[in-house]
Amino acid sequence: MEMTQPLASFDPHVIERPLTTVDVVIFTVLEQRLHVLLVLRPDTPEEPFKGMRALPGGFVDMQKDDDLEGCARRKLQQKTGVRSPYLEQVGSWGGIKRDPRGWSATHVYFALLPATESPEDGTPSSDAKWFPIENQRVSVKLAFDHAKLLEAAIQRLRNKVEYTSLPAYLLPEEFTLSDLQHMYEVVLERSIEKSAFRTRVFAANLVEPIDKVRAGPNRPAQLYRLSQPKEIVYFPRTFSPRKI
Amino acid sequence: MEMTQPLASFDPHVIERPLTTVDVVIFTVLEQRLHVLLVLRPDTPEEPFKGMRALPGGFVDMQKDDDLEGCARRKLQQKTGVRSPYLEQVGSWGGIKRDPRGWSATHVYFALLPATESPEDGTPSSDAKWFPIENQRVSVKLAFDHAKLLEAAIQRLRNKVEYTSLPAYLLPEEFTLSDLQHMYEVVLERSIEKSAFRTRVFAANLVEPIDKVRAGPNRPAQLYRLSQPKEIVYFPRTFSPRKI
DNA sequence: GTAATAGTGTCTATCAGACACTATGGT
DNA sequence: ACCATAGTGTCTGATAGACACTATTAC
């Protein structure tokens, strides 16, 4: 359009590039609640939002990272030590205003980590801490526009849980149907009818029984594992159609 | 981690930044088929994929664009002259391999344009042309990884059409229920039962009748418009649950 | 009248939700 | 025996799909 600097649109080295980051929203379930992992912003003077909580993430490293998902996996590994949980892109946000250092774009992913028995487990990185999610939010103020990003990730998770097998990735490999139902209930924050739940899960061929039961102070429960651990299962209908 | 260039992680001006682009997948329905708008890559020697077809898009302009969606709207306007059709982000793709000029990330949006009667209409940009979509693809070879991006956009559109009012944005403001049903059938590439369709549409309060009918060589049809043109409507269930 | 599309009514199979019931372990 | 949780059976209301039917215009 403007002919003052015609080369600018051809030579990529002349083109101004936004700061590019990847942020990862890492979910797990602890103590009957959905939690998200947050890190502390560094306390050095040249960093914005110093000392605040933020989503784990940072600049794309063009040497280390082959692609965006690889970058997300690297950041996930850094903060949790976990190799390959469920990882999905939420979307990207970019603009002049979101980072005081200039035009920036972030690519947001969310990950699901199996719930561990001990809450302090799975956080080798000392600056990272699990925060419970209470009605679509977290109680601390977040750096940048991370509150918005987190809300979008929660929204995506809740929506998708209605018609997919996602909550299975919040459990260890072997689980009972009650465990699985419980994960759905925690994420959706409502109770599900047991009989309907089991019918759906079996109809979708989501799980297969293994040759073990879990004992307890009551009737032992059959243990299951995912039929196809690699592939997410879509239910033909949502769990509980909302009457309008 | 590596302490050789400690400032690199603090000073944003030192950090290498990927090339950043926005691509827009613009859909419309022409002659009973879903079409997508594709442009010609410039034929200059320093441009990659010269002369090939590609999705309309290009580098983010940090002066002109306040944010990514603004950038997408600008590119949409450039190629179609249209102000504000339906626009939604599909996601982002980035990596070392997708652009020969280096590490690049693109933010992909899709737009829905009302079907026009004359196919040559609505394309003021001379390098842009409508291409029909035939089983998830287009017949020409596309530049970069645009075939993958297009496939993702088609997938998103098809999925979402099953349970939302999206096809209404492929129509002009006033339309008959048969028009609307037809848009669903074109996008989903299958026929829908008339009675069930009407029941659903009314139950969701998607449309409201206006004081006009469309005459023809047969019984005139009631004209409708969207009840809330700004808000996309979600149906409680999908259109046709697939038996597994 | 006929052709053609608009629009409605009825039946049925399916399935979620509610709820009660049975089963099986520990104590 | 009793408790607690696992797991099943049965009924009902909502709804999608099939399909036949009626309605209204141009010719």
XYZ file of C-alpha atoms (C1' of nucleotides) in Angstrom:
542
model
C 0.000 0.000 0.000
C 2.319 2.792 1.177
C 5.264 3.054 -1.174
C 7.670 4.805 1.169
C 9.387 1.594 2.217
C 8.509 -0.896 -0.486
C 11.080 -3.432 0.647
C 9.521 -3.715 4.073
C 6.819 -6.011 2.810
C 9.282 -8.239 0.974
C 12.373 -8.544 3.107
C 11.454 -10.462 6.243
C 14.450 -9.100 8.108
C 13.041 -5.611 7.905
C 9.611 -6.568 9.132
C 8.988 -5.804 12.762
C 8.097 -8.924 14.697
C 6.004 -9.190 17.843
C 7.347 -10.773 20.998
C 6.212 -14.383 20.865
C 5.478 -16.516 23.887
C 3.797 -19.772 24.817
C 1.767 -20.115 28.010
C 0.562 -23.390 29.448
C -2.484 -23.817 31.650
C -1.745 -26.955 33.637
C -4.758 -28.499 35.339
C -5.002 -31.222 37.905
C -7.505 -32.288 40.535
C -6.460 -32.104 44.178
C -8.745 -32.550 47.161
C -11.932 -32.711 45.119
C -11.157 -29.461 43.325
C -9.775 -28.377 39.990
C -6.361 -26.743 40.422
C -4.076 -24.809 38.113
C -0.302 -24.472 38.343
C 0.986 -20.889 38.678
C 4.559 -19.612 38.865
C 6.047 -16.498 40.406
C 7.218 -13.764 38.041
C 10.910 -13.041 38.608
C 11.609 -10.230 41.062
C 14.221 -8.460 38.936
C 13.583 -4.778 38.156
C 13.586 -5.147 34.376
C 10.776 -7.716 34.363
C 7.156 -6.573 34.213
C 4.664 -7.740 36.839
C 7.504 -8.648 39.192
C 6.630 -10.982 42.016
C 3.120 -11.672 40.728
C 1.637 -15.040 39.904
C 1.457 -16.029 36.234
C 0.854 -18.996 33.963
C 4.011 -20.984 33.300
C 5.384 -19.956 29.944
C 7.791 -17.683 28.199
C 9.432 -16.772 24.958
C 9.657 -19.223 22.129
C 13.242 -20.397 21.820
C 13.914 -20.573 18.091
C 16.963 -22.753 18.694
C 15.424 -25.279 21.065
C 11.835 -25.397 19.859
C 10.935 -27.027 16.558
C 7.336 -25.885 16.827
C 4.831 -24.322 19.194
C 3.649 -27.570 20.713
C 7.244 -28.587 21.328
C 7.756 -25.310 23.108
C 4.692 -25.950 25.255
C 5.949 -29.451 26.102
C 9.318 -28.049 27.063
C 7.764 -25.546 29.454
C 5.517 -28.220 30.883
C 8.510 -30.480 31.485
C 10.457 -27.628 33.102
C 7.747 -26.918 35.629
C 6.370 -30.374 36.351
C 8.918 -32.915 35.185
C 6.101 -34.745 33.440
C 6.740 -36.097 29.959
C 3.502 -36.413 27.985
C 0.135 -35.692 29.523
C -2.824 -34.509 27.540
C -1.963 -31.262 25.734
C -4.235 -29.156 23.540
C -4.085 -25.678 22.117
C -6.628 -23.182 23.384
C -5.813 -20.381 20.983
C -3.663 -17.316 20.669
C -3.902 -13.788 21.954
C -1.923 -10.880 20.656
C -1.909 -7.112 20.657
C -0.104 -3.913 21.476
C -1.457 -3.666 24.992
C -0.956 -6.994 26.680
C 2.783 -6.646 27.437
C 4.402 -3.355 28.523
C 7.496 -4.320 26.530
C 5.613 -4.027 23.239
C 3.437 -5.819 20.692
C 3.248 -9.432 21.801
C 1.453 -12.618 20.885
C 1.040 -15.664 23.075
C 0.047 -19.171 22.105
C -1.932 -20.811 24.897
C -2.069 -24.541 25.606
C -3.769 -26.470 28.331
C -2.563 -29.706 29.885
C -4.201 -32.293 32.108
C -2.114 -33.973 34.788
C -3.181 -37.089 36.686
C -4.292 -36.306 40.184
C -1.696 -37.393 42.703
C -2.454 -38.455 46.206
C -0.076 -35.978 47.855
C -0.804 -32.373 46.885
C 2.867 -31.376 47.091
C 3.824 -33.992 44.545
C 4.611 -33.318 40.916
C 5.921 -29.829 41.437
C 9.693 -30.065 41.252
C 9.941 -26.420 40.281
C 10.043 -24.449 43.510
C 8.447 -21.284 42.159
C 5.361 -23.193 40.998
C 2.315 -23.779 43.153
C -1.132 -25.290 42.709
C -4.067 -22.897 43.083
C -7.688 -24.046 43.381
C -10.159 -22.766 40.826
C -13.252 -21.215 42.304
C -16.024 -20.250 39.930
C -13.991 -19.799 36.761
C -11.237 -17.924 38.556
C -8.285 -18.151 40.870
C -8.033 -16.126 44.061
C -4.762 -14.322 43.233
C -4.276 -11.539 40.719
C -2.422 -12.683 37.626
C 0.241 -10.983 35.502
C -0.417 -9.759 31.945
C -3.801 -10.851 30.584
C -3.355 -14.284 32.118
C -6.666 -14.103 33.977
C -8.382 -13.928 30.581
C -6.281 -16.753 29.172
C -6.996 -18.912 32.207
C -10.708 -18.234 31.926
C -10.670 -19.257 28.268
C -8.849 -22.470 29.133
C -11.322 -23.305 31.898
C -14.179 -22.584 29.524
C -12.675 -24.855 26.876
C -12.082 -27.630 29.412
C -15.612 -27.449 30.841
C -17.215 -27.359 27.409
C -15.211 -30.276 26.136
C -15.724 -32.396 29.221
C -19.432 -32.431 28.424
C -18.932 -34.562 25.348
C -15.457 -36.116 25.546
C -13.311 -38.461 27.582
C -10.955 -35.697 28.753
C -11.396 -36.266 32.515
C -9.802 -39.689 32.102
C -6.493 -37.887 31.683
C -6.865 -36.503 35.190
C -6.577 -40.052 36.529
C -3.755 -42.581 36.768
C -3.723 -45.405 34.245
C -5.899 -47.679 36.353
C -9.105 -46.344 37.828
C -12.587 -47.345 38.866
C -15.732 -46.050 37.237
C -16.514 -44.124 40.402
C -13.120 -42.432 40.127
C -13.888 -41.437 36.567
C -17.356 -40.196 37.392
C -15.865 -38.180 40.213
C -13.468 -36.415 37.819
C -16.402 -35.426 35.618
C -18.264 -34.122 38.634
C -15.311 -32.098 39.891
C -14.667 -30.426 36.557
C -18.310 -29.795 35.765
C -19.103 -28.828 39.352
C -22.324 -30.789 39.363
C -23.334 -34.320 40.170
C -23.995 -36.898 37.497
C -26.431 -39.774 37.754
C -24.508 -42.993 38.236
C -26.542 -45.292 36.044
C -26.656 -42.949 33.067
C -22.958 -42.286 33.420
C -22.028 -45.956 33.278
C -24.294 -46.599 30.308
C -22.679 -43.771 28.367
C -19.142 -44.762 29.190
C -19.724 -48.364 28.144
C -21.665 -47.410 25.023
C -18.741 -45.266 23.869
C -16.340 -48.142 24.551
C -14.241 -45.665 26.477
C -12.755 -48.144 28.955
C -11.962 -51.818 29.278
C -11.846 -53.795 32.516
C -8.491 -55.122 33.698
C -7.977 -58.198 35.831
C -7.866 -56.309 39.116
C -10.186 -54.848 41.685
C -9.649 -52.155 44.266
C -10.367 -53.308 47.808
C -11.672 -51.027 50.509
C -13.916 -51.005 53.551
C -16.771 -52.016 51.271
C -17.499 -53.876 48.097
C -14.347 -53.930 45.889
C -14.553 -51.966 42.660
C -13.588 -53.189 39.205
C -10.532 -51.428 37.817
C -10.488 -50.164 34.233
C -8.078 -48.543 31.814
C -8.666 -46.492 28.679
C -9.377 -48.598 25.594
C -7.381 -46.254 23.375
C -5.246 -44.125 25.684
C -3.923 -42.064 22.804
C -7.242 -41.087 21.313
C -9.785 -38.848 22.916
C -13.332 -40.208 22.702
C -16.297 -38.085 21.679
C -19.730 -38.957 23.061
C -22.583 -38.695 20.573
C -24.418 -36.279 22.849
C -23.515 -33.975 25.653
C -23.875 -35.089 29.234
C -26.704 -32.968 30.393
C -28.469 -30.822 27.856
C -29.345 -27.563 29.470
C -33.004 -26.690 29.138
C -33.327 -23.176 27.824
C 19.547 -22.092 32.131
C 22.620 -21.283 30.059
C 24.519 -18.411 31.556
C 26.476 -17.354 28.497
C 24.003 -14.627 27.553
C 22.092 -13.956 30.737
C 20.593 -10.753 29.391
C 18.930 -12.559 26.520
C 16.102 -13.730 28.712
C 15.562 -10.271 30.182
C 16.029 -7.782 27.388
C 13.235 -8.288 24.879
C 15.208 -6.533 22.174
C 17.809 -9.255 22.212
C 15.336 -12.120 22.000
C 14.922 -13.558 18.529
C 11.344 -13.303 17.377
C 9.521 -15.513 14.896
C 7.902 -14.098 11.787
C 4.286 -13.510 12.731
C 1.390 -13.682 10.320
C -2.392 -13.889 10.314
C -4.260 -16.023 7.771
C -7.991 -15.874 7.169
C -10.088 -18.718 5.831
C -13.055 -16.989 4.213
C -16.018 -19.224 3.522
C -19.129 -18.622 1.513
C -21.708 -20.750 -0.268
C -21.970 -20.456 -4.048
C -23.971 -22.729 -6.317
C -24.935 -25.157 -3.562
C -21.329 -25.649 -2.506
C -19.027 -24.416 0.203
C -16.307 -22.181 -1.247
C -13.131 -20.661 0.143
C -11.365 -17.490 -1.008
C -7.773 -17.969 -2.166
C -5.268 -15.388 -3.375
C -2.254 -15.654 -5.673
C 1.180 -15.469 -4.080
C 3.140 -12.571 -5.614
C 5.343 -13.560 -8.527
C 8.448 -11.695 -7.365
C 11.635 -13.766 -7.005
C 12.214 -13.018 -3.338
C 8.820 -14.398 -2.301
C 8.427 -18.080 -1.468
C 5.778 -20.182 -3.227
C 5.533 -17.612 -6.010
C 2.463 -17.783 -8.177
C 0.774 -20.407 -6.007
C -2.604 -20.130 -4.360
C -2.718 -19.321 -0.648
C -5.039 -18.214 2.107
C -5.386 -14.440 2.301
C -3.129 -13.197 5.048
C 0.246 -11.778 5.790
C 2.474 -10.233 8.392
C 1.060 -8.535 11.424
C 1.503 -4.798 11.039
C 2.488 -3.571 14.478
C 1.634 -0.005 13.504
C -1.791 -0.626 11.981
C -3.015 -3.580 14.005
C -4.009 -3.164 17.634
C -4.506 -6.874 18.066
C -4.676 -10.147 16.150
C -8.393 -10.002 15.469
C -8.005 -6.457 14.166
C -5.316 -7.701 11.840
C -7.622 -10.465 10.609
C -10.417 -7.950 10.012
C -8.057 -5.712 8.087
C -7.026 -8.537 5.779
C -10.627 -9.582 5.350
C -11.565 -6.048 4.392
C -8.667 -5.810 1.950
C -9.705 -8.909 0.067
C -13.495 -8.708 0.213
C -14.433 -5.164 1.114
C -16.764 -6.589 3.727
C -16.863 -4.948 7.133
C -17.960 -7.369 9.843
C -19.061 -10.872 9.031
C -18.723 -13.733 11.460
C -15.076 -14.120 12.508
C -13.616 -16.730 14.829
C -10.124 -17.906 15.651
C -9.224 -21.448 14.657
C -5.843 -21.583 16.334
C -2.195 -20.970 15.683
C 0.547 -22.926 13.977
C 4.224 -22.232 14.323
C 7.572 -23.866 13.757
C 10.915 -23.791 12.072
C 9.786 -25.639 8.975
C 6.631 -23.991 7.746
C 8.221 -20.926 6.078
C 11.536 -21.078 4.154
C 12.375 -17.629 5.473
C 12.656 -18.930 9.030
C 10.830 -19.693 12.260
C 7.285 -18.447 11.797
C 3.960 -18.506 13.574
C 0.575 -17.864 12.021
C -2.702 -17.083 13.700
C -5.616 -18.533 11.738
C -9.122 -17.135 11.656
C -12.174 -18.206 9.732
C -14.920 -15.936 8.427
C -18.396 -16.584 7.067
C -19.687 -14.385 4.231
C -23.312 -14.232 3.129
C -23.898 -16.109 -0.087
C -24.376 -13.725 -2.984
C -26.397 -14.463 -6.032
C -23.628 -13.685 -8.519
C -20.505 -15.742 -7.918
C -18.203 -12.980 -9.147
C -19.586 -10.621 -6.576
C -17.889 -9.676 -3.339
C -14.346 -10.107 -4.593
C -13.024 -6.615 -5.319
C -9.466 -7.856 -4.999
C -8.444 -9.094 -8.402
C -5.964 -11.707 -7.233
C -8.614 -13.416 -5.105
C -10.861 -16.195 -6.369
C -13.459 -18.529 -4.894
C -12.611 -22.231 -4.913
C -15.135 -24.983 -4.174
C -14.390 -27.351 -1.328
C -14.610 -30.994 -2.243
C -14.284 -33.510 0.544
C -12.339 -31.425 3.029
C -10.005 -30.094 0.372
C -9.569 -27.714 -2.506
C -8.407 -28.851 -5.932
C -5.324 -26.623 -6.167
C -2.079 -27.048 -4.276
C -1.606 -24.439 -1.576
C 1.450 -22.522 -0.417
C 3.122 -23.086 2.967
C 1.120 -25.404 5.235
C -2.095 -23.732 4.168
C -3.693 -27.028 3.139
C -3.420 -28.117 6.772
C -4.762 -24.803 8.042
C -7.681 -24.953 5.630
C -8.486 -28.500 6.662
C -8.515 -27.464 10.315
C -10.857 -24.573 9.535
C -13.227 -26.819 7.588
C -13.181 -29.308 10.424
C -13.978 -26.593 12.947
C -16.793 -25.228 10.789
C -18.389 -28.643 10.210
C -18.138 -29.601 13.870
C -19.620 -26.364 15.053
C -22.426 -26.330 12.535
C -23.764 -29.499 14.160
C -24.719 -27.669 17.324
C -24.746 -23.930 16.552
C -26.443 -21.285 14.453
C -23.336 -20.594 12.371
C -24.902 -21.263 8.941
C -27.183 -18.294 9.484
C -24.154 -16.082 8.839
C -23.905 -17.543 5.346
C -27.252 -15.896 4.531
C -28.400 -12.316 4.033
C -30.275 -10.671 6.886
C -33.660 -11.899 5.700
C -34.127 -15.524 4.823
C -36.683 -18.315 4.791
C -36.420 -21.436 6.896
C -35.795 -23.424 3.730
C -32.851 -21.137 2.957
C -31.447 -21.748 6.398
C -31.949 -25.485 6.217
C -30.215 -25.478 2.869
C -27.124 -23.799 4.348
C -26.919 -26.511 6.988
C -27.236 -29.178 4.325
C -24.544 -27.645 2.133
C -22.023 -27.331 4.937
C -22.748 -30.727 6.449
C -23.069 -32.371 3.044
C -26.106 -34.354 4.078
C -29.838 -33.785 4.069
C -31.750 -32.829 7.178
C -35.348 -33.739 7.937
C -37.534 -30.670 7.488
C -39.859 -31.110 10.430
C -37.137 -31.859 12.957
C -35.126 -28.922 11.647
C -37.940 -26.462 12.142
C -38.717 -27.752 15.600
C -35.105 -27.308 16.671
C -34.749 -23.856 15.211
C -37.913 -22.622 16.904
C -37.107 -24.334 20.201
C -33.760 -22.540 20.298
C -35.478 -19.232 19.556
C -32.920 -18.743 16.823
C -35.082 -16.689 14.480
C -38.074 -14.395 14.556
C -40.548 -13.888 11.718
C -40.646 -10.518 10.010
C -43.648 -8.967 8.313
C -42.718 -10.190 4.845
C -42.988 -13.257 2.691
C -41.010 -14.350 -0.330
C -43.185 -14.943 -3.384
C -42.379 -17.522 -6.016
C -43.976 -19.963 -8.409
C -45.495 -21.681 -5.390
C -46.639 -21.053 -1.887
C -44.871 -17.947 -0.510
C -42.453 -18.538 2.326
C -42.321 -16.646 5.588
C -39.191 -14.519 5.950
C -37.209 -14.537 9.185
C -34.223 -12.810 10.713
C -31.907 -13.777 13.557
C -33.333 -13.026 16.997
C -29.916 -11.995 18.319
C -27.732 -11.363 15.292
C -24.682 -10.687 17.441
C -24.813 -13.854 19.493
C -24.243 -17.316 18.192
C -26.838 -19.822 19.423
C -25.919 -23.235 20.777
C -28.398 -26.075 20.365
C -28.736 -28.344 23.382
C -27.889 -31.375 21.258
C -26.143 -32.023 18.004
C -28.106 -32.376 14.816
C -27.631 -35.974 14.021
C -25.886 -38.077 16.590
C -23.656 -40.520 14.833
C -24.167 -44.087 15.965
C -20.799 -45.575 16.719
C -57.146 -28.405 -12.050
C -51.601 -29.271 -11.604
C -47.007 -28.403 -10.046
C -44.157 -27.038 -6.559
C -42.681 -25.645 -2.417
C -44.230 -24.207 2.526
C -45.517 -25.814 6.634
C -47.834 -29.275 10.211
C -49.196 -33.602 12.732
C -48.345 -38.187 14.253
C -45.874 -42.206 15.395
C -41.780 -44.495 17.070
C -37.169 -45.603 18.722
C -33.757 -43.923 21.583
C -31.788 -42.212 25.530
C -30.996 -39.297 29.693
C -32.591 -38.689 34.304
C -34.720 -40.342 38.400
C -34.869 -43.689 41.609
C -35.166 -47.940 43.647
C -33.137 -52.030 43.989
C -29.478 -55.806 44.522
C -24.451 -57.202 45.395
C -20.335 -57.685 48.047
C -16.780 -56.472 50.657
C -15.030 -54.801 55.754
C -15.947 -54.407 60.551
C -26.012 -57.812 61.456
C -24.723 -53.331 59.679
C -22.523 -49.889 56.839
C -20.638 -48.200 52.716
C -19.861 -48.271 48.235
C -20.362 -51.018 43.692
C -23.274 -52.032 40.309
C -28.120 -53.093 37.927
C -33.123 -52.706 36.500
C -37.156 -50.155 35.502
C -39.988 -46.337 34.483
C -40.734 -41.874 32.324
C -40.327 -37.699 29.696
C -38.039 -35.429 25.929
C -36.811 -35.459 21.318
C -34.882 -36.709 16.665
C -36.123 -39.048 12.573
C -39.431 -40.878 9.437
C -43.228 -39.980 6.879
C -47.611 -38.644 5.644
C -50.461 -35.021 5.502
C -52.377 -30.183 4.646
C -51.719 -25.182 2.797
C -51.019 -21.682 -0.588
C -49.253 -19.607 -4.349
C -48.413 -19.371 -9.949
C -49.728 -21.218 -14.068
